[in-house]
GROMACS .gro file of C-alpha atoms in nm:
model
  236
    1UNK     CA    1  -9.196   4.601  -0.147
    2UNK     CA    2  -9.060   4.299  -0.003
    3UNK     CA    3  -9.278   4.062   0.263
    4UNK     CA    4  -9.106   4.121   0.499
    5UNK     CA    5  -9.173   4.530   0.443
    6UNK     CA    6  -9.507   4.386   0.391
    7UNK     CA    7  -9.829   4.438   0.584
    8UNK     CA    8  -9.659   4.472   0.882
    9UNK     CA    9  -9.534   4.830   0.774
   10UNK     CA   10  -9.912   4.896   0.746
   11UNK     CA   11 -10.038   5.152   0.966
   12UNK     CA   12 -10.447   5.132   0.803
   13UNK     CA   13 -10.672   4.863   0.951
   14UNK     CA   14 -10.816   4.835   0.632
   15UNK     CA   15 -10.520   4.686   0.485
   16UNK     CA   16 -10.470   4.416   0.802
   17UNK     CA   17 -10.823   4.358   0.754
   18UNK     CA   18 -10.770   4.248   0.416
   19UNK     CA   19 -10.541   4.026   0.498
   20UNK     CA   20 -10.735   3.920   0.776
   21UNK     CA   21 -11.024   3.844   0.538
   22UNK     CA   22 -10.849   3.618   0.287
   23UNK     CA   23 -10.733   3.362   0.580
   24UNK     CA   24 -10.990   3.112   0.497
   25UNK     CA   25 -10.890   3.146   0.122
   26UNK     CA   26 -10.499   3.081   0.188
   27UNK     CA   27 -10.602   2.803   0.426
   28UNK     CA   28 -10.804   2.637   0.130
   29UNK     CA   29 -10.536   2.701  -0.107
   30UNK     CA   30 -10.249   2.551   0.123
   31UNK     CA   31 -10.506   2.262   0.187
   32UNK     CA   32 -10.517   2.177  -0.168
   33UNK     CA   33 -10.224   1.953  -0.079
   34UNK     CA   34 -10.233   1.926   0.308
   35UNK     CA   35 -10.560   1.741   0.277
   36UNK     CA   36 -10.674   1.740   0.649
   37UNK     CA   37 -10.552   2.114   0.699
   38UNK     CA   38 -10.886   2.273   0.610
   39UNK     CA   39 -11.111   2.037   0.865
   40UNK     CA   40 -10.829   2.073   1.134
   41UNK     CA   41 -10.845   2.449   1.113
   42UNK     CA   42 -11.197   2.519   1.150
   43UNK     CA   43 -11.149   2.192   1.436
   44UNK     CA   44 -10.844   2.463   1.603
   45UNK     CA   45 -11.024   2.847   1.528
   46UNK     CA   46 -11.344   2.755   1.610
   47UNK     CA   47 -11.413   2.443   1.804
   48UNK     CA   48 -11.162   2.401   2.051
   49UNK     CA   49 -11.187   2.752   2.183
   50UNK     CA   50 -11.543   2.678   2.259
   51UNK     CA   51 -11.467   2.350   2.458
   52UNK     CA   52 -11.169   2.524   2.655
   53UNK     CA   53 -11.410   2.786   2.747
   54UNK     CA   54 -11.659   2.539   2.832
   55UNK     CA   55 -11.463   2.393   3.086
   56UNK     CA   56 -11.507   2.518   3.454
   57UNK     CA   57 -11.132   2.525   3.450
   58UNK     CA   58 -10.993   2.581   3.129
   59UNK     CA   59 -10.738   2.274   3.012
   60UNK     CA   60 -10.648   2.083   2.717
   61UNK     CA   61 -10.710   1.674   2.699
   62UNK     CA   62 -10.484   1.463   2.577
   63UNK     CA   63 -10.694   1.428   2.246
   64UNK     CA   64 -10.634   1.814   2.214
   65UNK     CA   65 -10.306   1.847   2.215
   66UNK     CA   66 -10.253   1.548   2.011
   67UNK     CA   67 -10.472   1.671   1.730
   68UNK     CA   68 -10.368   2.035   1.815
   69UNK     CA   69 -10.010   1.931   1.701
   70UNK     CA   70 -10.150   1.722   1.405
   71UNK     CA   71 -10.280   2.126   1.296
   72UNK     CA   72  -9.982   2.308   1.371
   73UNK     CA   73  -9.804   2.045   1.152
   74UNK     CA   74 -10.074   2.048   0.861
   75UNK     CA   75 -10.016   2.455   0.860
   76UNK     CA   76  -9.654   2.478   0.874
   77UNK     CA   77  -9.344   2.249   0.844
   78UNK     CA   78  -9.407   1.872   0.880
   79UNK     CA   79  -9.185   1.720   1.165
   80UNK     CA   80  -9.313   1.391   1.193
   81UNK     CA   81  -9.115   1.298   1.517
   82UNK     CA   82  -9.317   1.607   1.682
   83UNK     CA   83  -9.612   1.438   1.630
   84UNK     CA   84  -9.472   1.079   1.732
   85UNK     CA   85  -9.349   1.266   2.093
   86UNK     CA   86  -9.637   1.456   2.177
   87UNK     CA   87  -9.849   1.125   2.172
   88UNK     CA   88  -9.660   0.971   2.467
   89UNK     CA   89  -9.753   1.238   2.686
   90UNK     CA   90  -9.995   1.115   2.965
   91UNK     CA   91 -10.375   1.252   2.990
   92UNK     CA   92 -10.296   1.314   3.340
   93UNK     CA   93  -9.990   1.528   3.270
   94UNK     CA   94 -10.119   1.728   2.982
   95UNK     CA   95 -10.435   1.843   3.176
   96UNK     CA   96 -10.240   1.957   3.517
   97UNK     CA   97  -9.978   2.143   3.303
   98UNK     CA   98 -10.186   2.317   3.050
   99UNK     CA   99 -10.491   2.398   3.367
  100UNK     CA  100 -10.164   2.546   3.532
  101UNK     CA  101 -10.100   2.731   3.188
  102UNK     CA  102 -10.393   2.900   3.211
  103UNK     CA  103 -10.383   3.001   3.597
  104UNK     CA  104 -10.038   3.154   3.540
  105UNK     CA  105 -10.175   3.436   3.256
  106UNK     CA  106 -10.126   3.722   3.238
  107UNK     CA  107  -9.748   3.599   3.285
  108UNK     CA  108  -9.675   3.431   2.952
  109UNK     CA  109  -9.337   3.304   3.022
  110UNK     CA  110  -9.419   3.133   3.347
  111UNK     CA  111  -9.753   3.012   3.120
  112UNK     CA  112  -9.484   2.873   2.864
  113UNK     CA  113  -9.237   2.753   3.099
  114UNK     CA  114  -9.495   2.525   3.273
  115UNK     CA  115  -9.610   2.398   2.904
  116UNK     CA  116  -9.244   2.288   2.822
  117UNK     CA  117  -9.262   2.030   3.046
  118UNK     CA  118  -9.443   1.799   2.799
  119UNK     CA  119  -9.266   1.640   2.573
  120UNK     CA  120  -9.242   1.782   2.212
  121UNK     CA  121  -9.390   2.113   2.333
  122UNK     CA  122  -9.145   2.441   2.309
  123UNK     CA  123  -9.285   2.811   2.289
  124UNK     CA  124  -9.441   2.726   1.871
  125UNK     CA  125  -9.648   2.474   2.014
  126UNK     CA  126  -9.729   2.609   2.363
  127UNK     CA  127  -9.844   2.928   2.219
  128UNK     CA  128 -10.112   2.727   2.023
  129UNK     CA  129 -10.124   2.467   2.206
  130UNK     CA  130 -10.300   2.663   2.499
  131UNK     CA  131 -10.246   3.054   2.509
  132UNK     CA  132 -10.398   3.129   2.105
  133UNK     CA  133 -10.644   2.864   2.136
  134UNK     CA  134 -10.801   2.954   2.489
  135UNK     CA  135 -10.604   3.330   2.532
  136UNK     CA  136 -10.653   3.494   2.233
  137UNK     CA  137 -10.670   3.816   2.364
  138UNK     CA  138 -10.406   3.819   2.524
  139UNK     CA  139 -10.114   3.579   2.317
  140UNK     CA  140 -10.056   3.489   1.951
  141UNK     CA  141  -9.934   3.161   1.784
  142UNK     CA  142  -9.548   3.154   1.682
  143UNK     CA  143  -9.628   3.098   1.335
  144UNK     CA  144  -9.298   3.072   1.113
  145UNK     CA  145  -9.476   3.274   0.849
  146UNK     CA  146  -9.595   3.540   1.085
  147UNK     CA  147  -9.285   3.566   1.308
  148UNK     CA  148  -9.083   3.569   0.919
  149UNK     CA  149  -9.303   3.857   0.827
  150UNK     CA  150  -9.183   4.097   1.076
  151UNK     CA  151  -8.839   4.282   0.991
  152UNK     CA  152  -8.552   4.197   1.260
  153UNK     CA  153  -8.686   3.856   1.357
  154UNK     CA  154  -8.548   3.595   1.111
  155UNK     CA  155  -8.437   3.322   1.104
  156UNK     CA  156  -8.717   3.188   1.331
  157UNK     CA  157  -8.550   3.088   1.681
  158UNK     CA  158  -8.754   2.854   1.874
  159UNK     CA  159  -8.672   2.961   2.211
  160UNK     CA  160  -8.855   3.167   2.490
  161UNK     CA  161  -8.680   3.484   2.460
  162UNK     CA  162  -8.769   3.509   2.045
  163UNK     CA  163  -9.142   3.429   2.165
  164UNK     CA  164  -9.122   3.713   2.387
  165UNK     CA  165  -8.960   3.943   2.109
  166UNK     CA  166  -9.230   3.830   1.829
  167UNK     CA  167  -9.528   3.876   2.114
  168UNK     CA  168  -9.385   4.231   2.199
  169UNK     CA  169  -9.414   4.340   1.795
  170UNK     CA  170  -9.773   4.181   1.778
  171UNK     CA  171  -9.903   4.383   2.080
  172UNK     CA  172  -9.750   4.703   1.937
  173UNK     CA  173  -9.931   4.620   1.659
  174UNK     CA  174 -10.282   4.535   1.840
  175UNK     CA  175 -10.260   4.879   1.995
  176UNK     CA  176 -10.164   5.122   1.666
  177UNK     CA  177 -10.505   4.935   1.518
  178UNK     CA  178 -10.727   4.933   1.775
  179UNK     CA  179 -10.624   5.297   1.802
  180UNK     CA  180 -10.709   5.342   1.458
  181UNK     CA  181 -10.999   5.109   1.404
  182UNK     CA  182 -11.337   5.194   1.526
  183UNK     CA  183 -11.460   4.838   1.623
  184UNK     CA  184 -11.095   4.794   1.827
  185UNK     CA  185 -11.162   4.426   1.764
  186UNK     CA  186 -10.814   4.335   1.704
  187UNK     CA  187 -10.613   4.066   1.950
  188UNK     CA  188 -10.292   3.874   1.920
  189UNK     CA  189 -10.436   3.604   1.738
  190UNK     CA  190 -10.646   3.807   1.539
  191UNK     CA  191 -10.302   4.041   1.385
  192UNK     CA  192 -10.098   3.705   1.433
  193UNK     CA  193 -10.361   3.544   1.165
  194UNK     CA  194 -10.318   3.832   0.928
  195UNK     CA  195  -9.942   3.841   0.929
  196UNK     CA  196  -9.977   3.465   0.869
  197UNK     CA  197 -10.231   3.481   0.566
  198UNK     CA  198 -10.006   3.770   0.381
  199UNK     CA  199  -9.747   3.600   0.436
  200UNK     CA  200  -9.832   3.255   0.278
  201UNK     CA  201 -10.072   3.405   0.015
  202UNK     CA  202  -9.717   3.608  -0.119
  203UNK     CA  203  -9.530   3.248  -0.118
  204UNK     CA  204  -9.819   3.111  -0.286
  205UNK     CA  205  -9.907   3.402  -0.523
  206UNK     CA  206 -10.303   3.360  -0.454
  207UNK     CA  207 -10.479   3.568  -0.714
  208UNK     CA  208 -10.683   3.641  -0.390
  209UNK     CA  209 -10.424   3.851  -0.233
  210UNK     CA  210 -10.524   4.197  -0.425
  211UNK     CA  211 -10.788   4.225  -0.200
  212UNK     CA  212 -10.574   4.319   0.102
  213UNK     CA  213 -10.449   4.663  -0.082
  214UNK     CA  214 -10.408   4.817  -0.422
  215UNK     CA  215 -10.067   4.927  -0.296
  216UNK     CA  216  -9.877   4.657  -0.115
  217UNK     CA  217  -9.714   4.808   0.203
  218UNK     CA  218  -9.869   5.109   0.208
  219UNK     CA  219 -10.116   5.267   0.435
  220UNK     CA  220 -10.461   5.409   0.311
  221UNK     CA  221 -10.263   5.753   0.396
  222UNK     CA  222  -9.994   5.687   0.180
  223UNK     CA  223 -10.251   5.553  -0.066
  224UNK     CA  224 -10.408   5.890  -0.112
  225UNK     CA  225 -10.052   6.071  -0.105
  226UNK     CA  226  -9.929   5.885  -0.399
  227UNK     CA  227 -10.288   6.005  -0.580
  228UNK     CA  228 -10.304   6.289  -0.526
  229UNK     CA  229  -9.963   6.390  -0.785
  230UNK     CA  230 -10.140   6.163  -1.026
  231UNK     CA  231 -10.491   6.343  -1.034
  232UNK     CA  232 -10.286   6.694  -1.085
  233UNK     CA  233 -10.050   6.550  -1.359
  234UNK     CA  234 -10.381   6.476  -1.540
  235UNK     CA  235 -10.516   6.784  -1.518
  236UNK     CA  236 -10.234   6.962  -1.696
   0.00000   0.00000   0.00000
């Protein structure tokens, strides 16, 4: 099956929790030659939530976003003039626009709108920049690898409207798992990081990737559907 028939025709959490599971590993792997990606992940999934939510109001400094763009970079395609731009914005401006960011959830585009105003930041960055970071149950990063992974959405546009489109598919997919899944612990950032580890471990052919499912595409249902002819052609 293709990736882009990949895990996201997967109805089992067990298979998106697989994928889910290996992030760290494709992370290391793609860091074997993006040198800083591996500190400035854990710095993006783990510590800069923390100091968002910290905040009495949440907001992103100057520092942030600067080192938050250094991360999206590391991860995906290098655009070094990004990085050049997003450094001239004030501290002033990039706190009042991303504390506004925040105030205007649950409306996402409004959210994203207000982010666009600083320079070098479109709907990829804004996503991260504030909403996955400090939202995550509630928005997902715009990824190239995740948004690529989902059928009808390639070529990756970088506009509001395709943001909208690839949010829409991740929350259909939040609510088929935590339907399905017991611990209903999944979010937009949480599916967003799966689609983005299958993805990238395909491109990269990790030996790792086996461990999301046996059968690549399937559900556990189809799993046991496609056994089932094999146990009774044995038996004859």
């Amino acid at each position: 099956m293709s990736l882009k028939r990949g895990l996201y025709a997967c109805d089992g959490p067990a298979d998106w929790r697989g994928a889910f599971n290996v992030y760290r590993d494709v992370v290391e792997a793609k860091g074997s030659k993006q040198k800083k990606l591996i500190t400035l992940d854990q710095w993006y999934q783990e510590e800069l939530p923390v100091a968002i939510a910290g905040r009495k109001e949440k907001y992103l400094t100057r520092e942030e976003l600067v080192k938050l763009m250094e991360w999206k970079l590391s991860r995906g395609r290098f655009r070094p003039r990004l990085q050049q731009l997003v450094s001239t914005n004030t501290s002033e401006m990039v706190e009042q626009c991303t504390k506004m960011a925040f105030q205007l959830l649950p409306n996402v585009e409004a959210s994203i709108a207000e982010l666009s105003k600083l320079k070098a930041v479109g709907p990829a960055t804004a996503s991260a920049a504030v909403l996955a970071a400090g939202a995550p149950e509630s928005v997902a990063f715009m990824a190239d690898e995740a948004v690529e992974a989902i059928p009808g959405l390639a070529p990756v546009q970088y506009t509001l409207r395709h943001y909208m489109l690839f949010l829409d598919k991740i929350r259909g997919c939040v609510k088929k798992l935590n339907k399905a899944d017991p611990d209903k612990s999944w979010t937009p950032h949480r599916v967003e990081m799966a689609l983005w580890a299958w993805a990238v471990a395909e491109k990269l052919q990790l030996p790792s990737l086996p461990a999301i499912g046996p059968a690549r595409g399937k559900s556990s249902s189809d799993e046991e559907a496609d056994e089932a002819p094999r146990k009774r052609q044995r038996r004859r």
